Every structure is written in structure tokens, then in C-alpha cells.
Amino acid sequence: MTAYEPNAEFFKTAARVAAESNGRIAVKKGGFEDISEVSSFDLVISVNGPFAYLLTPAARSNGLRAAVRALRPSGLIVIDVPNFDWIVAHYRVPLRQERPFGGGTVELRREHVIDREKHVFTTIDHYEVRGSAPDARVVSQTHAYAMVSPETLVSELEASGLAAIRDFGSFESRTPRTTYGARLLLVASKRAA
């Protein structure tokens, strides 16, 4: 198994896990556009939205070309992304969340910025840790996602050399669905040469 991770902190954790795998897992720093393998994999998986971080059509095209190039003939790609068409149409202001953490609590306050002109949905997460340290700490993380319609995403997958594209909507589903929901779980196969 080969994993790619562009986030420096997540990469450190992934590299630590890989080091304990007795050579079964390799971790490389980078994302979709950095995939360098050719005809090496039967399966490419993108879980929990990393493909949505590719904000431009050019970045998505480059990333898909690299992923398809890495697949063996008839290999599969699985892309799990938020369906922002559905999310915006059913939008609700995020609720505060609080959980126990290390003898104290951590609170998550989330805010969204929706830029329809640039097709970018930004989530800003503010984590406040209280009670487990002398002073409360607030850590913020910002995530920008491309707002791409399901139809556009399917078109981009087809243009990259993928076929038999199906949306399962979730990992629990065993049959493709015909309408799109809050998440897209697209499965496609590399076209035979």
C-alpha cells in the first residue's frame, strides 16, 4: 500500500504508522498531482474528501491524470467527496460541539464561507481546549473545497480515461444510486487501452 499525504502534520503521523507496518505501507509527501507511479495499482482510494481540495479544473485534471496513470488496466478509483450542490441547497448553520478530552473538554465551533463566484466552500474549524492545561487554547484550521457539481465531476472523470462511473453515496451502500445526496462516493474503472 502506498499513501500520499500533503499535510505536514498528518504526514508525520502517517509516516510513524507506516514505519510500524513492517514494509507493508509506504507514505509519500504529496497529493494527487504528485502521484508518480505508472501502472502500479489495482485501486486508488480518496476517502474523506481530499480530491475536493483540488480547487481548479486544471488541478483536478492533473490529479486525475496522475491517478489514472498509476492504475493498471481495469483498475478502480474510489473518490469520496462532499456534494456541495446538495449541501448548499440544504444548508444549515453548524452547531457547536463539545466533547470530553484529556481531563477537560474540547469545543468545536465551525464557520462556513461560501464563494459562489469562485466555486469554493471554506470551512473554518475553531477548537477550544479547556480544563486539561493551565490556559485554554484555541486552534483554528481552514479547509477550502472546490464546489463541483456531480455532473461536472463525472465529466472530469470521463475525460481522464475513466468509465463505468457509479455513485454509491456511502461506504455502507452495496448498490449504486440514481440521485445524488450530501456525499458522493464515485467508483470508476480505467478504460482498457
Coordinates of N, CA and C in Angstrom, one line a residue:
M1 N 0.8 -1.2 0.0 CA 0.0 0.0 0.0 C 0.9 1.2 0.0
T2 N 0.6 2.2 -0.8 CA 1.3 3.5 -0.9 C 0.3 4.6 -0.6
A3 N 0.6 5.4 0.3 CA -0.3 6.5 0.7 C 0.4 7.8 0.4
Y4 N -0.3 8.8 -0.1 CA 0.2 10.2 -0.3 C -0.5 11.1 0.7
E5 N 0.2 12.0 1.4 CA -0.3 12.9 2.3 C 0.4 14.3 2.2
P6 N -0.4 15.3 1.8 CA 0.2 16.6 1.6 C 0.4 17.5 2.9
N7 N -0.4 17.2 3.9 CA -0.4 18.0 5.1 C 0.8 17.5 6.0
A8 N 1.7 18.4 6.3 CA 2.9 18.1 7.0 C 2.7 17.4 8.4
E9 N 1.7 17.8 9.1 CA 1.4 17.2 10.4 C 0.8 15.8 10.2
F10 N -0.1 15.7 9.3 CA -0.7 14.4 9.1 C 0.4 13.4 8.5
F11 N 1.3 14.0 7.7 CA 2.3 13.2 7.1 C 3.2 12.5 8.2
K12 N 3.5 13.3 9.2 CA 4.3 12.8 10.3 C 3.6 11.6 11.0
T13 N 2.4 11.7 11.2 CA 1.6 10.6 11.8 C 1.5 9.4 10.9
A14 N 1.3 9.7 9.6 CA 1.2 8.6 8.7 C 2.5 7.9 8.5
A15 N 3.6 8.6 8.5 CA 5.0 8.0 8.4 C 5.3 7.2 9.6
R16 N 4.8 7.6 10.8 CA 5.0 6.8 12.0 C 4.2 5.5 11.9
V17 N 3.0 5.5 11.4 CA 2.2 4.3 11.3 C 2.9 3.4 10.2
A18 N 3.3 4.0 9.1 CA 4.0 3.2 8.1 C 5.2 2.5 8.6
A19 N 6.0 3.2 9.4 CA 7.2 2.6 10.0 C 6.9 1.4 10.8
E20 N 5.7 1.3 11.4 CA 5.4 0.2 12.2 C 4.7 -1.0 11.4
S21 N 4.6 -0.8 10.1 CA 3.9 -1.8 9.3 C 4.8 -2.9 8.7
N22 N 6.0 -2.9 9.1 CA 6.9 -3.9 8.5 C 7.0 -3.9 7.0
G23 N 7.0 -2.7 6.4 CA 7.2 -2.5 5.0 C 5.9 -2.7 4.2
R24 N 4.8 -2.9 4.8 CA 3.5 -3.1 4.1 C 2.9 -1.8 3.6
I25 N 3.3 -0.7 4.2 CA 2.8 0.6 3.9 C 4.0 1.6 3.6
A26 N 3.9 2.3 2.5 CA 4.8 3.4 2.2 C 4.0 4.7 2.2
V27 N 4.6 5.7 2.7 CA 4.0 7.0 2.7 C 4.8 8.0 2.0
K28 N 4.2 8.8 1.1 CA 5.0 9.8 0.4 C 4.3 11.2 0.6
K29 N 5.1 12.2 0.7 CA 4.6 13.5 0.9 C 4.1 14.0 -0.4
G30 N 2.8 14.4 -0.4 CA 2.2 15.0 -1.7 C 0.7 14.6 -1.8
G31 N 0.1 15.1 -2.8 CA -1.3 14.8 -3.1 C -1.5 14.2 -4.5
F32 N -2.7 14.3 -5.0 CA -3.0 13.7 -6.3 C -2.0 14.1 -7.4
E33 N -1.7 15.3 -7.5 CA -0.8 15.7 -8.6 C 0.6 15.2 -8.5
D34 N 1.0 14.7 -7.3 CA 2.3 14.2 -7.1 C 2.5 12.7 -7.3
I35 N 1.4 12.0 -7.6 CA 1.4 10.5 -7.8 C 2.4 10.3 -8.9
S36 N 3.4 9.5 -8.7 CA 4.4 9.3 -9.7 C 4.4 7.8 -10.3
E37 N 3.7 6.9 -9.7 CA 3.7 5.6 -10.2 C 3.0 5.4 -11.5
V38 N 3.4 4.4 -12.3 CA 2.8 4.1 -13.6 C 2.4 2.6 -13.6
S39 N 1.1 2.4 -13.9 CA 0.5 1.0 -13.9 C 1.0 0.2 -12.7
S40 N 0.8 0.7 -11.6 CA 1.3 0.1 -10.3 C 0.2 -0.4 -9.4
F41 N -1.0 0.2 -9.5 CA -2.0 -0.1 -8.6 C -3.3 -0.7 -9.2
D42 N -4.0 -1.5 -8.5 CA -5.3 -2.0 -8.9 C -6.4 -1.1 -8.4
L43 N -6.1 -0.3 -7.4 CA -7.1 0.5 -6.7 C -6.4 1.8 -6.2
V44 N -7.1 3.0 -6.5 CA -6.7 4.3 -5.9 C -7.9 4.7 -5.1
I45 N -7.7 5.1 -3.9 CA -8.8 5.5 -3.0 C -8.6 6.9 -2.4
S46 N -9.6 7.7 -2.5 CA -9.6 9.1 -2.0 C -10.7 9.2 -1.0
V47 N -10.5 9.0 0.3 CA -11.5 9.0 1.3 C -11.5 10.3 2.1
N48 N -12.7 10.7 2.5 CA -12.9 11.9 3.3 C -12.6 13.2 2.6
G49 N -12.7 13.2 1.3 CA -12.7 14.5 0.6 C -11.4 15.1 0.1
P50 N -10.3 14.4 0.1 CA -9.0 15.1 -0.3 C -9.1 15.5 -1.8
F51 N -9.9 14.9 -2.6 CA -10.0 15.3 -4.0 C -10.6 16.7 -4.1
A52 N -11.5 17.0 -3.2 CA -12.2 18.3 -3.1 C -11.2 19.5 -2.9
Y53 N -10.0 19.2 -2.4 CA -9.0 20.2 -2.1 C -8.4 20.7 -3.4
L54 N -8.6 20.0 -4.5 CA -8.1 20.5 -5.8 C -9.1 21.5 -6.3
L55 N -8.7 22.8 -6.2 CA -9.7 23.9 -6.4 C -10.0 24.3 -7.8
T56 N -9.1 23.9 -8.7 CA -9.3 24.4 -10.1 C -9.5 23.2 -11.0
P57 N -10.2 23.4 -12.2 CA -10.3 22.3 -13.1 C -8.9 21.8 -13.6
A58 N -7.9 22.7 -13.7 CA -6.6 22.2 -14.1 C -6.0 21.3 -13.1
A59 N -6.1 21.7 -11.8 CA -5.6 20.8 -10.7 C -6.3 19.5 -10.7
R60 N -7.6 19.5 -10.8 CA -8.3 18.2 -10.8 C -7.9 17.3 -12.0
S61 N -7.8 18.0 -13.2 CA -7.4 17.2 -14.4 C -6.0 16.6 -14.2
N62 N -5.1 17.4 -13.7 CA -3.7 16.9 -13.5 C -3.7 15.8 -12.4
G63 N -4.5 15.9 -11.4 CA -4.6 14.9 -10.3 C -5.2 13.6 -10.9
L64 N -6.3 13.8 -11.6 CA -6.9 12.6 -12.2 C -6.0 11.9 -13.2
R65 N -5.3 12.6 -14.0 CA -4.4 12.0 -15.0 C -3.3 11.2 -14.2
A66 N -2.8 11.8 -13.1 CA -1.7 11.1 -12.4 C -2.3 9.8 -11.7
A67 N -3.5 9.9 -11.2 CA -4.1 8.7 -10.6 C -4.4 7.6 -11.6
V68 N -5.0 8.0 -12.8 CA -5.3 7.1 -13.8 C -4.0 6.4 -14.4
R69 N -3.0 7.2 -14.5 CA -1.7 6.7 -15.0 C -1.1 5.6 -14.0
A70 N -1.4 5.8 -12.7 CA -0.9 4.9 -11.7 C -1.7 3.6 -11.7
L71 N -2.9 3.6 -12.2 CA -3.7 2.4 -12.3 C -3.3 1.4 -13.3
R72 N -3.4 0.1 -13.0 CA -3.2 -0.9 -14.0 C -4.5 -0.9 -14.9
P73 N -4.5 -1.5 -16.1 CA -5.7 -1.6 -16.9 C -6.8 -2.3 -16.1
S74 N -8.0 -1.7 -16.2 CA -9.2 -2.1 -15.5 C -9.2 -1.8 -14.0
G75 N -8.1 -1.1 -13.5 CA -8.1 -0.7 -12.1 C -9.2 0.2 -11.8
L76 N -9.5 0.3 -10.5 CA -10.6 1.1 -10.0 C -10.1 2.4 -9.2
I77 N -10.9 3.4 -9.3 CA -10.7 4.6 -8.5 C -11.9 4.8 -7.6
V78 N -11.8 5.2 -6.4 CA -12.9 5.5 -5.5 C -12.6 6.9 -5.0
I79 N -13.6 7.8 -5.2 CA -13.5 9.2 -4.8 C -14.7 9.5 -3.9
D80 N -14.4 9.9 -2.7 CA -15.4 10.3 -1.7 C -15.3 11.8 -1.5
V81 N -16.3 12.5 -1.9 CA -16.3 14.0 -1.7 C -17.6 14.5 -1.2
P82 N -17.6 15.7 -0.6 CA -18.9 16.3 -0.3 C -19.6 16.7 -1.6
N83 N -20.9 16.7 -1.6 CA -21.7 17.1 -2.8 C -22.2 18.5 -2.4
F84 N -21.4 19.6 -2.8 CA -21.8 20.9 -2.4 C -23.0 21.4 -3.0
D85 N -23.5 20.9 -4.2 CA -24.8 21.3 -4.7 C -25.8 21.0 -3.7
W86 N -25.8 19.8 -3.2 CA -26.8 19.3 -2.2 C -26.6 20.1 -0.9
I87 N -25.4 20.2 -0.4 CA -25.1 20.9 0.9 C -25.6 22.3 0.9
V88 N -25.3 23.1 -0.2 CA -25.7 24.5 -0.3 C -27.3 24.6 -0.3
A89 N -27.9 23.7 -1.1 CA -29.4 23.7 -1.2 C -30.0 23.3 0.1
H90 N -29.4 22.6 1.0 CA -29.9 22.2 2.3 C -29.2 22.8 3.4
Y91 N -28.6 23.9 3.2 CA -27.6 24.5 4.2 C -28.3 24.7 5.6
R92 N -27.5 24.4 6.6 CA -27.8 24.7 8.0 C -26.6 25.2 8.6
V93 N -26.7 26.2 9.5 CA -25.6 26.8 10.2 C -25.1 25.7 11.2
P94 N -23.8 25.5 11.2 CA -23.2 24.4 12.0 C -23.4 24.6 13.5
L95 N -23.7 23.6 14.2 CA -23.9 23.7 15.7 C -22.6 23.5 16.4
R96 N -22.4 24.2 17.6 CA -21.3 23.9 18.4 C -21.3 22.5 18.9
Q97 N -20.1 21.9 19.0 CA -20.0 20.6 19.5 C -19.0 20.6 20.7
E98 N -19.2 19.8 21.7 CA -18.3 19.7 22.8 C -18.1 18.3 23.2
R99 N -16.9 17.9 23.5 CA -16.6 16.5 23.9 C -15.6 16.5 25.0
P100 N -15.6 15.5 25.9 CA -14.5 15.3 26.9 C -13.2 15.1 26.2
F101 N -12.1 15.6 26.8 CA -10.8 15.5 26.2 C -9.7 15.6 27.2
G102 N -9.0 14.6 27.5 CA -7.8 14.7 28.4 C -8.1 15.3 29.7
G103 N -9.1 15.0 30.4 CA -9.4 15.6 31.7 C -10.2 16.9 31.6
G104 N -10.4 17.4 30.4 CA -11.1 18.7 30.2 C -12.1 18.5 29.1
T105 N -12.3 19.5 28.3 CA -13.2 19.4 27.2 C -12.6 20.1 26.0
V106 N -13.1 19.7 24.8 CA -12.7 20.4 23.6 C -14.1 20.8 22.9
E107 N -14.1 22.1 22.5 CA -15.3 22.6 21.8 C -14.9 22.9 20.4
L108 N -15.8 22.5 19.5 CA -15.6 22.8 18.1 C -16.7 23.8 17.7
R109 N -16.2 25.0 17.2 CA -17.0 26.0 16.6 C -16.6 26.0 15.1
R110 N -17.6 25.8 14.2 CA -17.3 25.8 12.8 C -18.0 26.9 12.1
E111 N -17.3 27.5 11.2 CA -18.0 28.5 10.4 C -17.7 28.2 8.9
H112 N -18.6 28.7 8.0 CA -18.5 28.4 6.6 C -18.5 29.7 5.8
V113 N -17.7 29.8 4.8 CA -17.7 30.9 3.8 C -18.0 30.2 2.5
I114 N -19.0 30.7 1.8 CA -19.4 30.1 0.5 C -19.2 31.2 -0.5
D115 N -18.2 30.9 -1.4 CA -17.9 31.8 -2.5 C -18.4 31.2 -3.8
R116 N -19.6 31.6 -4.2 CA -20.3 31.0 -5.4 C -19.6 31.4 -6.6
E117 N -19.0 32.6 -6.7 CA -18.3 33.1 -7.9 C -17.0 32.3 -8.1
K118 N -16.3 32.0 -7.1 CA -15.0 31.2 -7.3 C -15.3 29.7 -7.1
H119 N -16.5 29.3 -6.7 CA -16.9 27.9 -6.5 C -16.0 27.3 -5.4
V120 N -15.9 28.0 -4.3 CA -15.1 27.5 -3.2 C -16.0 27.5 -1.9
F121 N -16.0 26.4 -1.2 CA -16.7 26.3 0.1 C -15.6 26.2 1.1
T122 N -15.5 27.2 2.0 CA -14.4 27.2 3.0 C -15.0 26.8 4.4
T123 N -14.4 25.9 5.1 CA -14.8 25.6 6.5 C -13.6 26.0 7.4
I124 N -14.0 26.8 8.4 CA -13.0 27.2 9.4 C -13.4 26.6 10.7
D125 N -12.6 25.7 11.2 CA -12.8 25.0 12.5 C -12.0 25.6 13.6
H126 N -12.7 26.0 14.7 CA -12.0 26.6 15.8 C -12.2 25.6 17.0
Y127 N -11.1 25.0 17.4 CA -11.1 24.0 18.5 C -10.6 24.8 19.8
E128 N -11.4 24.8 20.8 CA -11.0 25.3 22.1 C -10.9 24.2 23.1
V129 N -9.7 24.1 23.7 CA -9.4 23.0 24.7 C -9.4 23.7 26.0
R130 N -10.2 23.2 26.9 CA -10.4 23.8 28.3 C -10.2 22.7 29.3
G131 N -9.6 23.1 30.4 CA -9.6 22.2 31.6 C -8.4 21.2 31.7
S132 N -7.7 21.0 30.6 CA -6.7 20.0 30.7 C -5.3 20.6 30.7
A133 N -5.3 21.9 30.6 CA -4.0 22.7 30.7 C -4.2 23.9 31.5
P134 N -3.1 24.6 31.9 CA -3.3 25.8 32.7 C -4.1 26.9 32.0
D135 N -4.0 27.0 30.7 CA -4.7 28.0 30.0 C -5.5 27.4 28.9
A136 N -6.7 27.9 28.6 CA -7.4 27.5 27.4 C -6.6 27.8 26.2
R137 N -6.8 26.9 25.2 CA -6.1 27.1 23.9 C -7.1 27.0 22.8
V138 N -6.9 27.8 21.8 CA -7.8 27.8 20.6 C -6.9 27.5 19.4
V139 N -7.3 26.5 18.7 CA -6.5 26.2 17.5 C -7.5 26.3 16.3
S140 N -7.2 26.9 15.3 CA -8.1 27.0 14.1 C -7.4 26.3 12.9
Q141 N -8.3 25.7 12.1 CA -7.9 25.1 10.9 C -8.9 25.6 9.8
T142 N -8.3 25.9 8.6 CA -9.1 26.3 7.5 C -9.0 25.3 6.4
H143 N -10.1 24.9 5.8 CA -10.1 24.0 4.7 C -11.0 24.6 3.6
A144 N -10.4 24.7 2.4 CA -11.1 25.2 1.2 C -11.3 24.0 0.3
Y145 N -12.6 23.9 -0.2 CA -13.0 22.8 -1.0 C -13.6 23.4 -2.3
A146 N -13.3 22.7 -3.4 CA -14.0 23.1 -4.7 C -15.4 22.6 -4.7
M147 N -16.3 23.6 -5.1 CA -17.7 23.3 -5.2 C -17.9 22.8 -6.7
V148 N -17.9 21.5 -6.9 CA -18.0 21.0 -8.3 C -19.3 20.2 -8.3
S149 N -20.1 20.4 -9.3 CA -21.4 19.7 -9.4 C -21.1 18.2 -9.7
P150 N -22.0 17.3 -9.3 CA -21.8 15.9 -9.6 C -21.6 15.7 -11.1
E151 N -22.4 16.4 -11.9 CA -22.3 16.2 -13.3 C -20.9 16.6 -13.9
T152 N -20.4 17.7 -13.4 CA -19.1 18.2 -13.8 C -18.0 17.2 -13.4
L153 N -18.1 16.7 -12.1 CA -17.1 15.7 -11.6 C -17.1 14.4 -12.5
V154 N -18.3 14.0 -12.8 CA -18.4 12.8 -13.7 C -17.8 13.0 -15.0
S155 N -18.0 14.2 -15.6 CA -17.5 14.6 -16.9 C -15.9 14.6 -16.8
E156 N -15.4 15.2 -15.7 CA -13.9 15.2 -15.5 C -13.4 13.8 -15.4
L157 N -14.1 12.9 -14.7 CA -13.6 11.5 -14.6 C -13.6 10.9 -16.0
E158 N -14.6 11.1 -16.7 CA -14.7 10.5 -18.1 C -13.5 11.0 -18.9
A159 N -13.3 12.4 -18.9 CA -12.2 13.0 -19.7 C -10.8 12.5 -19.3
S160 N -10.7 12.0 -18.1 CA -9.4 11.5 -17.7 C -9.1 10.0 -18.1
G161 N -10.1 9.4 -18.7 CA -9.9 8.0 -19.1 C -10.6 7.0 -18.2
L162 N -11.6 7.4 -17.4 CA -12.3 6.5 -16.5 C -13.7 6.2 -17.1
A163 N -14.2 5.1 -16.8 CA -15.5 4.7 -17.4 C -16.3 3.9 -16.3
A164 N -17.5 3.5 -16.6 CA -18.4 2.8 -15.7 C -18.5 3.5 -14.4
I165 N -18.8 4.8 -14.4 CA -18.8 5.6 -13.2 C -20.1 5.4 -12.5
R166 N -20.0 5.1 -11.2 CA -21.2 4.8 -10.4 C -21.1 5.6 -9.1
D167 N -22.2 6.1 -8.5 CA -22.2 6.8 -7.2 C -22.9 5.9 -6.2
F168 N -22.2 5.5 -5.2 CA -22.8 4.7 -4.1 C -23.3 5.5 -2.9
G169 N -22.8 6.7 -2.8 CA -23.3 7.6 -1.8 C -22.7 7.4 -0.4
S170 N -22.4 6.2 -0.1 CA -21.8 5.9 1.2 C -21.1 4.5 1.1
F171 N -20.2 4.3 2.1 CA -19.5 3.0 2.2 C -20.4 1.9 2.6
E172 N -21.5 2.2 3.2 CA -22.5 1.1 3.6 C -23.3 0.6 2.4
S173 N -23.5 1.4 1.4 CA -24.3 1.0 0.2 C -23.6 0.0 -0.6
R174 N -24.4 -1.0 -1.1 CA -23.8 -2.1 -1.9 C -24.4 -1.9 -3.4
T175 N -25.2 -1.0 -3.6 CA -25.8 -0.8 -4.9 C -25.7 0.7 -5.3
P176 N -25.4 1.0 -6.5 CA -25.3 2.4 -6.9 C -26.7 3.1 -6.8
R177 N -26.7 4.4 -6.7 CA -27.9 5.1 -6.6 C -28.0 6.0 -7.8
T178 N -29.3 6.5 -8.0 CA -29.5 7.3 -9.2 C -29.7 8.8 -8.9
T179 N -29.8 9.1 -7.6 CA -29.9 10.5 -7.3 C -28.8 10.8 -6.3
Y180 N -28.3 12.1 -6.3 CA -27.2 12.5 -5.5 C -27.6 13.0 -4.2
G181 N -26.9 12.7 -3.1 CA -27.1 13.2 -1.8 C -26.0 14.1 -1.3
A182 N -25.8 14.1 0.0 CA -24.9 15.0 0.7 C -23.4 14.6 0.3
R183 N -23.2 13.3 0.1 CA -21.9 12.9 -0.2 C -21.9 12.1 -1.6
L184 N -20.8 12.2 -2.3 CA -20.6 11.4 -3.5 C -19.6 10.4 -3.2
L185 N -19.9 9.1 -3.5 CA -18.9 8.1 -3.4 C -18.8 7.5 -4.8
L186 N -18.0 8.0 -5.6 CA -17.9 7.7 -7.0 C -16.9 6.6 -7.2
V187 N -17.2 5.5 -7.9 CA -16.4 4.4 -8.3 C -16.3 4.3 -9.8
A188 N -15.1 4.3 -10.3 CA -14.9 4.2 -11.8 C -13.8 3.3 -12.1
S189 N -13.7 2.8 -13.3 CA -12.6 1.9 -13.7 C -11.9 2.5 -14.9
K190 N -10.6 2.2 -14.9 CA -9.7 2.7 -16.0 C -10.1 2.0 -17.3
R191 N -10.3 2.8 -18.3 CA -10.6 2.2 -19.6 C -9.5 1.3 -20.1
A192 N -9.8 0.2 -20.8 CA -8.8 -0.6 -21.4 C -8.1 0.1 -22.5
A193 N -6.8 -0.1 -22.7 CA -6.1 0.7 -23.7 C -6.5 0.2 -25.1

